[in-house]
Every structure is written in C-alpha cells, then in structure tokens.
Amino acid sequence: MIYVGVDVAKNTHYACVTGDQKVITAPFSFTNDEMGFTKFQNSFAKYPAADVIVGLESTSIYGENLMAFVAELGYRIALINPIETSSIRKTRIRNSKTDKIDAKSICKYLSREEYRLMQPKELALFQLRGLCRFRQTVKKSNCRLKTQLVSYIDINFPEFGSAFCSVHLKSTYAVLSEFPTAGLIAKANITKLTNLLNSNSRGKFNREKADKLKTLAKRSIASPNRDMAFQIINTIKQIQLIELQLDDIEKRICTIFNDIDSIIKTIPGIGEINGSMILSEIGDISRFSNPNQLIAFAGLDPTVSQSGNFKAKSTRMSKRGSSVLRYALVNAAWNVSLNNDTFKSYYNEKFAQKGRHYAALGHVAGKLTRVIFKILKDNVPFNLP
C-alpha cells in the first residue's frame, strides 16, 4: 500500500510518499494551484489508484480543493484527527514540529493505525456545511441590523411600534422608506399613506391604520433628526438586500440537499434547511460509534457537577459541541413535536416535569438525535407513529 501524507496550509502544502515502511518520496512542498497539484499528483501517479491512500488532517477549509482534486482522480482519502497525528510526532526523541515532519507523521499514522476513509458524498456535505454556516452568519448580520433599526425608530418615532405587531413588516418598511420621521408621516397625504400601507400588506392595512399612524405622528415626542432618518432608510435597504441574499442561499442549500437525497427527509417536521444543517454538520455518521457521541458533539449532553458527597440534582446543557448542529436539532425538535405523536407525548411529559419549554425541548432534541443516529447508521426510514 502506498501512503501519501499531506500537511495542508493556505498557500503551500507539504507531502510525503511512503510504502512498505520506506520513504519513496521525501517531504516536498507544492503550491495551492494547478501547477502545484500536478506536481503533487506526479509524485505517486505511477501507482494504481487502488493501492494509494491520501491522508490529510481535518483541520481547516484549505484542504477542500485538494480533496476534490484527489477524489476526482479516483484515489481514496483518509481524514485524520490532528490530535492523533500529533501523538505520532511526539514519539520522536526530539519533539520537533515542521510541515515536513507533519507530512511524514501522517504517512506513519496511516501505516500503523486505523483510519476512516472519506465517503464520496462527503464532498457534497462539505459544500453544504459551508453554505449552512454562511447562512447562519448572514442571518446574524440581519438580526443585528434589525436591532439597530428598532433603536433608530425609537429615537425618530418612538410611538411607531404601537401601531403594528412588528416594525419588521413589508408595509412598515415601505412607510419608513418613504416617511422616515414622525414629522414626515404627520404631514403625509392620507391617500398616499393609505395606498402605501394597503399595497404592501396585501389589503390588511387600510385607511383606519393610516389615520392611526398620522395621529400618533402628530402627538409624537420625537424631535426632527435628519441624520437618523438617513440611517433608517439605509438600514432598511441593507435588511432587504440581505433577505434577498438569504433567499438565494436557501435555494442553493435546498438544491444540494435534495440531490443528496438523505434518509433524514423521512422524519416529519425536518425540512430542507434544518435537514441540511443537521446532515452537513454530522458528516459521515460512521465517525460516531454510538448516539451519545453524537449528542456530545452537538453539545446537548448535560454538564456534570459533583464534589465529594455533593452531586447536583439538575444540570445544564454543556453547549460545547457544534453550535450550528445544536441550533438545528433544537429547532427541528419543536417541529417534529408538532408533527409526530410520539415526540409530542415526550415533549408534554418533559414539560410537565421541568415546567419550562426550552428545558423540555432539550430532552426532545436528545431523543431526536438518537433517532437520527439510528436511521443514518442503518439507512432505514423513520417509522415512529
């Protein structure tokens, strides 16, 4: 068997080729571009693909292009925990660390230890995970902008929110984009204001709402602030742009998720977005030998608080794992509880014990994680009544 160890970096990778416990090609560098990838391939191209295993540490995004390149050529890829290769390096008399030594240590690990081969669908899951994490980042930016917008409105027209169930509506954005201050709304033509509200609320808001808004504006304690009006208009533009971007991101996520066609789709209440986040964060289910490992990876496991004879009767969720996976599982747990009798009964039981919605939901998320582990591990559809 031929082992190719690669130490991945941003611009320059290092590789080493070994076989029969001998170094075939001493550690060498190659650039993260077409010329470098060709140089890398040529170092082991004379060997049949079935006899070659390329090993990389699963540390960062910088190895994803290389993995796609290697997989397309038909070679098998082993993803290794960097802690495990570090233990190999530390067996040396001199505990040195260089890129060349790391590449050689990966080869040595492949020849001595058990390793996990990357499955073909994992490349699609890498792409899906990147999109899901990008979506979460964009959503957080949108939430910050919405919070800022509320603070601007509270200065420019503090009574505005009392006229609507939320200031974050298409109709409210339309009004504020046209009339960003209380003074401007107070002077606005009632017919124009009514039409603006009516057309952007699908007929929900009419003349009565426009009259109420004008009355509030005339009685407002706000003082004119042109700079704040400018901030309101431009913040709304940013929010609307981000929401368009989110739509595009979610369409792309749904396309990839449907192409993967995972068995997780059979769970009622898990849609394309939550399913994508859960599936992409888990990756290859064979990484986990039991459901408790997956629960711990999601950070849904309870913390332990014990000292001497004292042991806490109640504990909190550890929240030490993947925050994206935990968010998706808790979100999905509520949806599944609404769509499945077994999970609904379990939620009601835990709610009766804990008396808090999110405490009960944490238990439901743990149960859901065990179900997901089972159906992914055995590739069987969800069948709970």
Short mmCIF file of C-alpha atoms in Angstrom, two decimals, residues 9-13 30-33 62:
data_model
loop_
_atom_site.label_atom_id
_atom_site.label_comp_id
_atom_site.label_asym_id
_atom_site.label_seq_id
_atom_site.Cartn_x
_atom_site.Cartn_y
_atom_site.Cartn_z
CA ALA A 9 -1.71 25.14 4.61
CA LYS A 10 -3.20 28.21 2.97
CA ASN A 11 -0.70 28.78 0.15
CA THR A 12 1.84 25.93 0.26
CA HIS A 13 1.18 22.29 1.20
CA PHE A 30 3.74 22.17 -3.62
CA THR A 31 1.68 25.30 -4.18
CA ASN A 32 -2.06 25.57 -3.84
CA ASP A 33 -2.68 25.97 -7.58
CA TYR A 62 -7.73 24.86 2.90
#
